[in-house]
C-alpha cells in the first residue's frame, strides 16, 4: 500500500478538507475541559493533538503531550447512544415516529479498534435488523483513522487482530511518528481523493522504515502472548467451573462501568417515559453486569454476580463468534481502565487459559 | 424491512376469561393489522405507559387473522395491569408474532408427548388444539399437565375435551393432596413413568418452570426418549423480542430469535449451567 508523508499541520488540513469537501459534521475524540469525549468537533483546535493519556487498570489521566489513545467514549456514543428515543405513542396507541433523515457524518481520528467495533455492530444489527442503528450508520460518509504507534498499557488489539494499525473499513488513516512526520494511507477511493486534495508527498524509504519500526514495537506491546483461539477454547471449557469464575470476579462490584465503556456492549432495556398524554419509548443501555439485567418479578435469570461477569467475558470471546463470526472484544482495554477496582480482562483470560489450555 | 418497534398493532379486548385468581385469558381483536401466529410463537403485548411483555399465543383461530388469544399470569408491573386494568373493550398493543414454533410438521406421523406445568401449559394449548383438528397426522398422544392445586389448572372448561382425544392419554397432577382430588398427587414429571408412547419415535414438547423442565428431561432420557426429539420452550427476560436488546441471551442463543423453542440436543451444554 502506498504511504504518504506530512506533518501535524496536514492532520488539521485534512480535517478542514473533509469538512468542506464532504459537507458533513465531523465527529471524533475531542477535548472537553480536562477530559476527552466523543462528540461533534467544531474546530480543529479541539482535536486531541497535543494530548497524552496514561491508561492502567483502574486509572486514566490526561496530560499535555503526544500520543492520544482513546477515552471512555467511543463511536458507540454516536452510533448507539446511551439513550435513544424509539418512538412516541398516545393512549389510543397511535404511533409517532421520528424524522429519520440525518446529516452526513465523518468519523475523524477514531482508532483501529473502534473501526473493528463498528464492524461488530454492522454485522450484528444487519443480521438482527435494527433500523435505528442502520440509519445512524448510513449517515457515516467517511472514516479517518488514527493508528496507534504509542498504544496504551491496557491495549491488546494485536492479539485480537484489530490494531494497532488500520486494517479495513476506513477511508484514510494516519499515524504520528513524531511532530514532523505523520504517515498517511488511503483505504478507499475516497481516501485517495483526500490525499490528492491535501497534496501529500509520497513517503520516502526512510520515512517508511521509521514508521514500521514503531509499528512493530506497538504490535509487540499489544500482544498478550496467547493466541485468541487458545483464549476461546479455554473459555469454552471453563463454563461450568464455578469456583474459577467466582475467583476471577471476586473483586467485581457489579457497577457495569465495563459494559458502558465497551464499544461493543449493546444490551439495552426499553422504558416508557410518560410526558403529558404521550409515552416516549426509550431504549437505554443496561449492562449485563448490573443486577437488574436478568431480574424479573419473582425470580432472576443471573442472580449471582459471577454468572454476569462470566457472561460478559464469554459473550466477547465465545458467544459473539457463534452469533456473527467475529470476536466481540476488540482489545481496546476500556473495560480494564474504567473498572473502579481495576479488574483486568487480560488477567481473566490468561487465568482461564492457564488452567484450560491444551 | 419495517421497524419492529413501531409495528404495534392496536388491539381491543373482546373477551376475557378468569382462569385462576391470578390468571386470565384475553381474546384480542386486531384493529389495524393482522397476523397468522403459529403454536409456540409469542407476541409482545404493550400497555400504555407501562411497557411490553412477551406472552405466548394460547389459542388458534384458523382463518381469522385478526384475532389472537393470550393467557396471562400476574407476576409484576405489566402483567398486573393486564389482569387488573384490562377489561373487555380495553386497548392493548400487539407486536409479533415472534419466535419459532413447535415442530408440528416434523412430528407428523410420530407419537406426541406433552409435559407441562402451570402457566407453561399456555403455549402448549395451541398444540393440543392443533392435534384435535388434525388428529390423523399423529400417532399416539400423551398429555401430562401439572398444577399446584386443582383450582390452578387453566382452561378447566376444556380439559374434558382433551381427555377425549382418540388414541391418547391425558394425565393431571397436583403438588399436594387436596379435598376431593382423586388424581395423581406429586410432581408432573413423575407422570413420565406412566406414559405409553413409543419412546424412540416420540416427539416431546416441554414447557414449565425451568427446574421442572430440567427434571423432565432427565426422566425422559432415563426412559429412552431421544434428545434430538425433545423440545423445550425457554424463558428469559425479554425487552425487544427481535434480537436487538440482547437481554434474552441464553449462552450464545437469543431466546427471542433462535427460540423460544429449542431442541434439547442444541442446548444440553447450557441447560444445567447456573445463570448462563
Ligand atoms: C417466550 C415467552 C413466552 C411467555 N409466555 C407467557 C404466557 O403465555 N403467559 C404468561 O403469563 N407469561 C408468559 N411469559 C412470562 C412473561 O413474559 C412475564 O411474566 C412478564 O414479562 C412479567 O412482566 P411484569 O411486568 O409483570 O413483571 P416484572 O418482573 O415487573 O417485569 C419487568 C419487565 O421484565 C420483563 N420480564 C419480566 N419477567 C419476564 C419473564 N419471565 N420473561 C421475559 N421477560 C420478563 C418484561 O420486559 C417486563 O416488562 C413468557 C415469557 C417468555 C420469554
Ligand atoms: S471487552 Fe474490554 S477490551 Fe474488549 S472491546 Fe470491550 S471494553 Fe474493549
Ligand atoms: S467495571 Fe469492574 S467492578 Fe464494574 S461491573 Fe465491570 S468488572 Fe465489575
Ligand atoms: S428480547 Fe431483545 S434480544 Fe431477545
XYZ file of C-alpha atoms and ligand atoms in Angstrom:
707
model
C 0.000 0.000 0.000
C 1.299 3.458 -0.928
C 2.227 5.543 2.103
C 2.327 9.337 2.158
C 4.095 11.779 4.432
C 3.113 15.009 6.060
C 3.226 16.814 9.375
C 0.824 17.651 12.187
C -0.455 20.601 10.130
C -1.610 18.119 7.483
C -3.896 16.406 10.001
C -5.514 19.788 10.596
C -5.605 20.471 6.881
C -7.317 17.139 6.240
C -9.839 17.862 8.990
C -10.740 21.043 7.100
C -10.782 19.298 3.741
C -13.172 16.513 4.766
C -15.458 19.011 6.440
C -15.662 21.217 3.346
C -15.377 18.573 0.680
C -17.929 16.134 2.144
C -20.154 18.834 3.666
C -20.502 16.719 6.746
C -20.455 17.042 10.511
C -17.165 15.812 11.873
C -17.324 13.575 14.929
C -14.402 12.251 16.885
C -12.454 12.446 20.105
C -12.202 15.984 21.303
C -11.085 17.861 24.328
C -13.767 18.876 26.738
C -12.195 20.639 29.687
C -9.789 18.193 31.128
C -11.347 15.131 29.624
C -11.808 13.624 26.207
C -15.212 12.937 24.800
C -16.517 11.594 21.526
C -18.593 14.335 20.015
C -19.103 16.879 17.251
C -15.769 18.589 16.502
C -16.460 22.205 15.666
C -12.935 23.350 15.099
C -9.532 21.783 14.584
C -8.380 23.310 17.863
C -10.492 20.699 19.616
C -8.592 17.789 18.061
C -6.611 15.828 20.661
C -3.273 16.513 19.020
C -1.245 17.809 21.935
C -2.721 15.340 24.324
C -1.189 12.419 26.078
C -3.098 9.897 28.128
C -1.913 7.357 30.645
C -4.030 4.255 30.969
C -3.662 1.483 33.506
C -6.152 -0.841 35.191
C -8.495 1.479 37.067
C -6.500 4.556 36.066
C -6.789 7.236 33.365
C -5.040 10.614 33.237
C -4.894 13.238 30.516
C -1.886 15.488 30.167
C -0.126 17.550 27.542
C 1.973 15.538 25.179
C 1.837 13.379 22.134
C 0.183 10.025 21.780
C -3.509 10.130 22.452
C -5.070 6.662 22.743
C -8.770 6.821 23.400
C -11.247 7.674 26.122
C -14.190 6.176 27.952
C -16.193 7.300 24.962
C -16.114 5.649 21.552
C -18.075 5.884 18.299
C -20.747 3.950 20.194
C -21.715 7.322 21.705
C -22.843 8.425 18.285
C -23.965 5.196 16.610
C -25.598 3.518 19.589
C -26.206 6.248 22.145
C -26.719 5.555 25.800
C -30.336 6.685 25.472
C -32.277 6.687 22.252
C -35.864 7.621 21.648
C -37.575 4.892 19.650
C -40.971 6.485 19.108
C -43.879 8.159 20.860
C -47.270 6.638 21.414
C -50.516 8.065 22.725
C -53.232 6.464 24.834
C -55.092 5.394 21.708
C -51.886 3.617 20.616
C -51.244 5.958 17.720
C -47.544 5.939 16.979
C -45.425 8.923 16.068
C -42.047 8.122 14.613
C -39.098 10.442 14.452
C -37.883 12.256 11.398
C -35.125 9.912 10.305
C -33.007 11.745 7.796
C -29.683 12.514 9.429
C -26.940 14.884 8.344
C -23.868 13.201 6.839
C -21.137 12.469 9.356
C -17.395 11.895 9.144
C -15.701 9.953 11.906
C -12.354 11.625 12.385
C -9.379 10.235 14.279
C -11.133 7.144 15.529
C -8.935 4.208 16.462
C -8.406 0.908 14.620
C -10.171 -0.927 17.472
C -13.111 1.481 17.100
C -13.427 0.539 13.445
C -13.420 -3.130 14.435
C -16.173 -2.404 16.973
C -18.255 -0.756 14.258
C -17.781 -3.879 12.120
C -19.181 -5.929 15.010
C -22.282 -3.728 15.237
C -22.705 -3.704 11.459
C -22.840 -7.450 11.366
C -24.990 -7.889 14.461
C -27.544 -5.243 13.560
C -27.566 -6.257 9.929
C -28.482 -9.827 10.947
C -30.810 -8.733 13.740
C -32.339 -5.846 11.855
C -32.018 -2.656 13.903
C -33.360 0.296 11.911
C -32.126 2.903 14.407
C -28.535 1.739 14.252
C -28.555 1.242 10.486
C -29.988 4.691 9.956
C -27.240 6.331 12.001
C -24.636 4.120 10.416
C -25.742 5.102 6.927
C -25.153 8.738 7.795
C -21.436 7.990 8.160
C -19.913 9.012 4.841
C -16.256 8.771 5.764
C -13.919 7.275 8.339
C -10.490 8.705 9.132
C -8.465 6.540 11.489
C -5.552 7.397 13.700
C -3.245 4.407 14.104
C -1.595 3.785 17.466
C 2.160 3.908 17.392
C 2.131 4.571 21.107
C -0.561 2.222 22.420
C -1.975 2.239 25.929
C -0.684 -0.048 28.628
C -4.037 -1.883 28.687
C -4.418 -2.310 24.907
C -4.271 -5.804 23.343
C -5.543 -5.140 19.844
C -2.698 -7.039 18.246
C -3.881 -10.263 19.871
C -7.452 -9.552 18.760
C -6.318 -8.750 15.221
C -7.914 -5.292 15.279
C -4.910 -2.933 15.566
C -2.684 -1.067 16.271
C -2.642 -0.292 12.544
C -5.753 0.313 10.438
C -6.786 -2.873 8.643
C -10.077 -2.452 6.827
C -13.236 -0.395 6.886
C -11.532 3.026 6.737
C -11.088 5.685 4.088
C -7.936 7.339 5.314
C -5.516 6.502 8.121
C -2.737 8.476 9.687
C -0.018 7.689 12.198
C 2.011 10.226 14.149
C 5.639 9.115 14.023
C 6.774 12.399 15.553
C 5.884 16.082 15.279
C 7.464 16.389 11.863
C 6.446 13.102 10.379
C 2.915 11.827 10.011
C 2.336 8.834 7.764
C -0.913 8.690 5.782
C -2.518 5.874 3.846
C -5.704 5.630 1.836
C -8.114 2.753 2.404
C -10.627 3.608 -0.312
C -11.030 5.765 -3.407
C -12.432 8.498 -1.173
C -9.209 8.318 0.820
C -7.199 8.631 -2.401
C -9.144 11.754 -3.297
C -8.470 13.304 0.094
C -4.760 12.507 -0.210
C -4.715 14.215 -3.607
C -6.578 17.278 -2.338
C -4.206 17.561 0.600
C -1.277 17.425 -1.757
C 0.609 14.862 0.277
C 4.032 13.662 -0.858
C 4.922 10.017 -1.136
C 6.779 8.783 1.924
C 10.472 8.047 1.468
C 12.008 4.658 2.262
C 13.454 6.198 5.374
C 10.024 7.536 6.474
C 8.507 4.116 5.932
C 11.256 2.468 7.925
C 10.774 4.820 10.892
C 7.040 4.164 10.792
C 7.475 0.412 10.566
C 9.869 0.199 13.473
C 7.382 1.975 15.716
C 4.531 -0.120 14.396
C 6.379 -3.367 15.096
C 7.063 -2.169 18.615
C 3.403 -1.248 19.058
C 2.359 -4.695 17.836
C 4.677 -6.316 20.308
C 3.324 -4.227 23.178
C -0.294 -5.003 22.353
C 0.227 -8.738 22.146
C -0.914 -10.801 25.112
C 1.347 -13.690 24.295
C -1.514 -16.135 23.875
C -3.465 -16.840 20.743
C -7.068 -15.809 20.566
C -8.101 -19.373 19.654
C -6.473 -20.573 22.855
C -8.449 -17.980 24.784
C -11.625 -19.036 23.061
C -11.279 -22.785 23.553
C -10.161 -22.499 27.157
C -13.054 -20.172 27.990
C -15.445 -22.606 26.429
C -14.105 -25.403 28.610
C -14.321 -23.250 31.746
C -18.060 -22.550 31.565
C -19.014 -24.908 34.382
C -16.053 -24.036 36.612
C -17.995 -22.038 39.174
C -15.063 -21.806 41.549
C -12.809 -20.274 38.902
C -15.432 -17.728 37.838
C -16.133 -16.773 41.418
C -12.445 -16.225 41.869
C -11.814 -14.065 38.802
C -14.876 -11.936 39.578
C -14.211 -11.760 43.302
C -13.440 -8.016 43.379
C -16.217 -7.009 40.979
C -18.811 -4.661 42.466
C -21.319 -5.042 39.638
C -21.286 -1.384 38.635
C -21.432 -2.158 34.883
C -18.886 0.539 34.018
C -17.166 -2.062 31.839
C -20.344 -2.510 29.824
C -20.910 1.215 29.412
C -17.416 1.932 28.073
C -17.104 -1.208 25.953
C -17.520 -0.231 22.300
C -19.356 -3.476 21.521
C -21.652 -3.780 24.562
C -25.167 -3.040 23.363
C -27.577 -4.706 25.813
C -30.455 -2.355 26.458
C -33.703 -2.014 28.289
C -36.733 -0.189 26.995
C -38.659 2.135 29.262
C -41.718 4.344 28.931
C -41.324 7.978 29.825
C -44.808 9.410 30.080
C -44.950 13.066 29.094
C -48.451 14.547 29.132
C -50.700 12.112 27.306
C -47.866 10.585 25.343
C -45.406 7.882 26.251
C -41.890 8.133 24.892
C -40.411 4.676 24.406
C -36.747 4.970 25.282
C -34.058 2.389 24.713
C -31.139 2.726 27.112
C -28.006 0.732 27.785
C -28.168 -1.731 30.624
C -25.003 -3.637 31.312
C -25.100 -7.392 31.786
C -23.136 -6.813 34.988
C -25.947 -4.809 36.570
C -28.321 -6.570 38.910
C -31.477 -5.588 37.035
C -30.266 -7.134 33.774
C -31.896 -10.511 34.323
C -34.235 -9.529 37.125
C -37.907 -10.419 36.831
C -40.784 -10.356 39.288
C -40.387 -13.426 41.444
C -37.059 -14.510 40.001
C -33.720 -13.713 38.454
C -32.017 -15.269 35.455
C -28.473 -14.261 36.525
C -28.706 -13.663 40.210
C -25.102 -14.334 41.135
C -22.521 -11.788 40.132
C -20.068 -14.376 38.844
C -22.636 -15.521 36.272
C -22.939 -11.955 34.999
C -19.191 -11.393 34.808
C -18.826 -14.771 33.105
C -21.459 -13.785 30.559
C -19.604 -10.546 29.793
C -16.379 -12.422 29.069
C -17.961 -15.404 27.317
C -20.061 -13.153 25.130
C -16.983 -11.360 23.822
C -14.854 -14.427 23.116
C -17.211 -17.401 22.740
C -20.763 -16.258 22.040
C -20.113 -13.391 19.615
C -18.134 -15.693 17.282
C -21.103 -18.078 17.272
C -23.544 -15.226 16.698
C -21.757 -13.232 13.997
C -18.461 -14.996 13.313
C -16.420 -12.117 14.784
C -14.919 -11.663 18.225
C -16.897 -9.192 20.315
C -13.779 -7.969 22.073
C -11.633 -5.628 20.023
C -8.867 -5.430 22.612
C -9.320 -1.742 23.433
C -8.786 -2.239 27.170
C -11.504 0.243 28.134
C -13.243 -2.174 30.492
C -9.994 -2.534 32.401
C -9.170 1.172 32.530
C -12.611 2.253 33.739
C -13.179 -0.581 36.172
C -13.174 1.141 39.568
C -11.430 -1.830 41.127
C -9.116 -2.407 38.175
C -10.300 -5.866 37.146
C -8.139 -6.660 34.155
C -9.738 -8.566 31.306
C -6.281 -9.693 30.201
C -5.675 -11.305 33.589
C -9.040 -13.014 33.445
C -8.459 -14.616 30.075
C -4.892 -15.533 30.988
C -6.018 -17.154 34.238
C -8.652 -19.167 32.418
C -6.258 -20.083 29.614
C -3.544 -21.206 32.002
C -5.978 -23.610 33.604
C -7.714 -24.895 30.486
C -5.255 -24.595 27.634
C -4.323 -27.765 25.763
C -37.776 -4.214 6.343
C -40.092 -2.324 8.602
C -39.259 -1.071 12.048
C -40.101 -3.858 14.509
C -40.532 -1.484 17.460
C -43.162 0.695 15.855
C -45.086 -2.234 14.348
C -47.527 -2.213 17.235
C -50.964 -3.250 16.111
C -53.879 -1.736 18.015
C -55.897 -4.425 19.701
C -59.221 -4.369 21.516
C -60.064 -6.987 24.106
C -63.269 -8.714 23.003
C -63.460 -11.481 25.583
C -61.922 -12.320 28.915
C -61.992 -15.466 30.985
C -60.768 -15.577 34.526
C -58.808 -18.832 34.705
C -57.486 -18.710 38.275
C -57.163 -15.994 40.891
C -54.007 -14.746 39.216
C -54.519 -15.742 35.594
C -56.746 -14.559 32.835
C -57.239 -15.343 29.170
C -57.955 -12.443 26.864
C -59.105 -12.569 23.276
C -57.923 -9.600 21.255
C -59.309 -8.262 18.015
C -56.626 -6.589 15.938
C -57.897 -3.276 14.631
C -55.308 -2.029 12.161
C -53.305 -5.112 11.266
C -53.361 -8.890 11.127
C -51.179 -11.896 11.779
C -51.124 -15.644 11.473
C -49.316 -16.889 14.564
C -48.191 -20.490 14.918
C -48.229 -22.653 18.084
C -45.147 -21.805 20.149
C -44.796 -18.215 18.988
C -45.317 -15.186 21.184
C -46.397 -11.579 20.921
C -45.065 -8.535 22.723
C -48.110 -7.059 24.456
C -47.953 -3.374 25.262
C -49.774 -1.484 27.989
C -49.630 2.265 27.515
C -47.097 3.943 29.774
C -46.018 0.718 31.450
C -44.208 -1.429 28.943
C -44.179 -4.535 26.851
C -44.027 -8.174 27.855
C -43.617 -11.391 25.856
C -46.715 -13.575 26.062
C -47.306 -16.829 24.206
C -50.055 -17.460 21.752
C -52.514 -19.616 23.707
C -55.189 -20.473 21.163
C -55.678 -20.982 17.449
C -58.193 -19.142 15.319
C -57.650 -20.717 11.910
C -58.659 -18.418 9.105
C -59.143 -15.458 11.422
C -56.090 -13.307 11.055
C -57.451 -10.510 13.208
C -57.938 -12.497 16.410
C -55.261 -13.534 18.901
C -55.602 -15.045 22.343
C -53.250 -14.914 25.312
C -53.272 -16.286 28.830
C -51.537 -14.038 31.314
C -50.416 -14.653 34.849
C -49.949 -11.742 37.182
C -46.365 -11.522 38.469
C -45.157 -7.921 38.126
C -45.988 -4.427 36.956
C -47.140 -5.004 33.388
C -48.891 -8.306 33.948
C -50.674 -6.835 36.951
C -52.062 -4.079 34.766
C -53.204 -6.715 32.300
C -55.024 -8.664 34.985
C -56.421 -5.754 36.990
C -56.992 -2.978 34.481
C -57.578 -4.589 31.105
C -61.231 -5.416 30.508
C -63.442 -6.191 27.552
C -63.228 -3.050 25.435
C -59.736 -2.074 26.678
C -57.000 -1.296 24.204
C -53.776 -3.226 24.129
C -50.817 -3.078 21.750
C -49.746 -6.255 19.976
C -46.427 -6.708 18.226
C -45.435 -10.010 16.659
C -45.724 -12.876 16.153
C -42.130 -13.605 17.126
C -40.013 -16.646 17.723
C -40.086 -20.127 16.268
C -42.828 -22.726 16.555
C -43.290 -26.191 17.948
C -42.102 -28.592 15.192
C -45.530 -29.949 14.365
C -44.667 -30.725 10.752
C -41.506 -32.565 11.658
C -43.521 -34.539 14.223
C -46.154 -35.695 11.742
C -46.514 -39.484 11.714
C -44.946 -39.789 15.163
C -46.186 -40.135 18.702
C -46.503 -36.949 20.717
C -45.837 -36.382 24.394
C -46.635 -33.084 26.093
C -45.188 -32.328 29.516
C -46.337 -29.068 31.068
C -46.544 -27.281 34.349
C -48.505 -24.228 35.487
C -48.632 -21.295 33.085
C -46.357 -23.409 30.854
C -49.445 -25.112 29.519
C -50.489 -21.866 27.782
C -48.089 -22.172 24.796
C -48.953 -25.861 24.509
C -52.707 -25.386 24.345
C -52.490 -24.459 20.633
C -50.612 -27.730 20.106
C -53.429 -29.685 21.741
C -55.954 -27.779 19.631
C -53.945 -28.479 16.513
C -53.832 -32.176 17.328
C -57.596 -32.208 17.852
C -58.106 -30.508 14.471
C -55.603 -32.723 12.672
C -55.845 -35.924 14.640
C -54.939 -38.194 11.703
C -51.489 -36.605 11.320
C -50.135 -38.009 14.568
C -49.995 -41.398 16.191
C -50.391 -41.968 19.908
C -50.682 -38.811 22.027
C -49.935 -38.404 25.755
C -50.546 -35.156 27.607
C -49.182 -34.543 31.108
C -50.218 -31.394 32.910
C -49.403 -30.414 36.454
C -50.601 -27.585 38.698
C -50.216 -26.758 42.349
C -53.877 -27.282 43.220
C -56.957 -28.333 41.203
C -58.007 -24.672 41.134
C -54.769 -23.710 39.446
C -55.486 -25.609 36.232
C -56.006 -23.349 33.247
C -58.810 -23.997 30.754
C -60.815 -26.136 33.210
C -63.760 -25.753 30.826
C -61.835 -27.625 28.121
C -59.965 -30.331 29.973
C -62.762 -32.834 29.468
C -62.428 -32.379 25.722
C -58.679 -33.071 25.881
C -59.314 -36.326 27.707
C -61.498 -37.478 24.828
C -58.880 -37.225 22.103
C -58.874 -40.651 20.374
C -55.861 -42.905 20.995
C -54.489 -40.695 23.736
C -53.783 -40.456 27.415
C -54.362 -37.290 29.447
C -52.883 -37.210 32.941
C -53.144 -34.455 35.522
C -51.183 -33.992 38.705
C -51.296 -31.631 41.660
C -48.486 -30.954 44.089
C -50.178 -31.732 47.415
C -53.283 -33.703 48.477
C -56.458 -31.681 48.086
C -60.013 -32.425 49.273
C -61.919 -34.243 46.578
C -58.934 -34.801 44.285
C -58.729 -38.398 43.141
C -55.989 -37.982 40.542
C -52.233 -38.118 40.910
C -50.503 -36.167 43.673
C -46.835 -35.281 43.139
C -44.709 -33.622 40.509
C -45.914 -33.698 36.942
C -42.548 -35.132 35.947
C -43.382 -38.250 37.990
C -46.079 -38.987 35.418
C -43.425 -39.581 32.768
C -43.184 -43.159 34.008
C -46.855 -43.743 33.118
C -46.524 -42.629 29.520
C -47.146 -45.221 26.844
C -45.850 -43.527 23.708
C -43.115 -45.159 21.636
C -40.045 -43.618 23.259
C -37.760 -43.995 20.246
C -40.224 -42.387 17.871
C -41.931 -39.777 20.007
C -41.721 -36.000 19.878
C -41.845 -34.466 23.328
C -42.816 -30.839 23.934
C -41.985 -29.455 27.370
C -42.904 -26.123 28.944
C -42.966 -25.084 32.568
C -40.693 -23.652 35.226
C -37.045 -24.219 34.337
C -36.453 -26.606 37.210
C -39.411 -28.723 36.117
C -38.061 -28.815 32.551
C -34.655 -29.986 33.775
C -36.205 -32.793 35.808
C -38.453 -33.703 32.897
C -35.503 -34.020 30.529
C -33.615 -36.191 32.993
C -36.556 -38.558 33.366
C -37.256 -38.615 29.655
C -33.672 -39.517 28.838
C -33.703 -42.218 31.505
C -36.747 -43.718 29.830
C -35.001 -43.746 26.472
C -36.525 -40.695 24.759
C -34.209 -39.243 22.104
C -32.581 -35.931 22.905
C -32.998 -34.620 19.385
C -36.752 -35.146 19.675
C -37.269 -33.356 22.971
C -38.225 -29.660 22.614
C -38.270 -27.099 25.405
C -39.782 -23.614 25.414
C -37.268 -21.448 27.268
C -37.901 -18.255 29.154
C -35.523 -15.336 29.633
C -36.057 -11.710 30.401
C -37.032 -10.081 27.107
C -37.246 -6.460 26.134
C -37.351 -6.272 22.351
C -38.388 -9.688 21.027
C -36.332 -9.337 17.860
C -32.657 -9.874 18.727
C -31.690 -6.245 19.310
C -31.700 -5.582 23.049
C -29.555 -8.616 23.885
C -31.104 -9.281 27.262
C -32.661 -12.666 26.467
C -29.322 -14.322 25.729
C -29.084 -17.936 26.845
C -25.468 -18.787 26.158
C -24.985 -17.617 22.593
C -28.651 -18.045 21.752
C -31.149 -15.219 21.605
C -34.254 -16.805 23.086
C -36.486 -14.383 21.174
C -34.952 -15.060 17.751
C -33.386 -18.504 17.919
C -36.159 -19.775 20.223
C -38.137 -19.714 22.391
C -38.323 -23.390 21.450
C -35.086 -25.341 21.447
C -34.248 -28.893 20.601
C -32.711 -30.373 23.726
C -29.606 -31.565 21.872
C -28.980 -27.937 20.870
C -28.935 -26.623 24.452
C -27.755 -29.586 26.508
C -24.453 -27.868 27.302
C -26.266 -24.855 28.705
C -29.367 -26.098 30.443
C -27.666 -27.191 33.650
C -25.295 -24.238 33.884
C -26.499 -21.789 36.519
C -27.113 -18.296 35.118
C -25.783 -18.965 31.643
C -41.290 -16.547 25.152
C -42.052 -16.214 26.411
C -43.384 -16.534 26.500
C -44.109 -16.231 27.644
N -45.431 -16.559 27.680
C -46.158 -16.228 28.757
C -47.550 -16.521 28.804
O -48.116 -17.084 27.875
N -48.231 -16.141 29.902
C -47.613 -15.503 30.948
O -48.301 -15.182 31.919
N -46.321 -15.241 30.948
C -45.554 -15.574 29.873
N -44.220 -15.274 29.867
C -43.629 -14.607 31.027
C -43.980 -13.148 30.999
O -43.386 -12.527 29.896
C -43.522 -12.448 32.276
O -44.211 -12.976 33.351
C -43.773 -10.956 32.184
O -42.884 -10.363 31.288
C -43.621 -10.299 33.524
O -43.729 -8.899 33.352
P -44.138 -7.953 34.529
O -44.004 -6.560 34.088
O -45.455 -8.307 35.061
O -43.071 -8.325 35.616
P -41.769 -7.545 36.026
O -40.815 -8.530 36.530
O -42.147 -6.400 36.888
O -41.306 -7.071 34.606
C -40.477 -6.049 34.223
C -40.117 -6.342 32.792
O -39.343 -7.510 32.789
C -39.570 -8.310 31.678
N -39.891 -9.668 32.193
C -40.282 -9.974 33.417
N -40.413 -11.298 33.594
C -40.072 -11.866 32.449
C -40.003 -13.214 32.027
N -40.290 -14.222 32.827
N -39.639 -13.433 30.766
C -39.327 -12.418 29.975
N -39.362 -11.119 30.314
C -39.741 -10.840 31.544
C -40.624 -7.612 30.893
O -39.991 -6.903 29.872
C -41.249 -6.648 31.853
O -41.701 -5.510 31.209
C -43.473 -15.589 28.734
C -42.125 -15.274 28.657
C -41.406 -15.572 27.513
C -39.957 -15.233 27.441
S -14.361 -6.277 26.426
Fe -12.994 -4.660 27.209
S -11.171 -4.771 25.898
Fe -12.790 -5.935 24.863
S -13.763 -4.445 23.465
Fe -14.942 -4.384 25.374
S -14.007 -2.737 26.593
Fe -12.563 -3.244 24.941
S -16.345 -2.246 35.763
Fe -15.273 -3.720 37.102
S -16.442 -3.667 39.066
Fe -17.735 -2.679 37.488
S -19.025 -4.402 36.757
Fe -17.238 -4.263 35.330
S -15.750 -5.729 36.173
Fe -17.282 -5.357 37.806
S -35.600 -9.926 23.674
Fe -34.210 -8.436 22.915
S -32.668 -9.683 22.063
Fe -34.151 -11.119 22.633
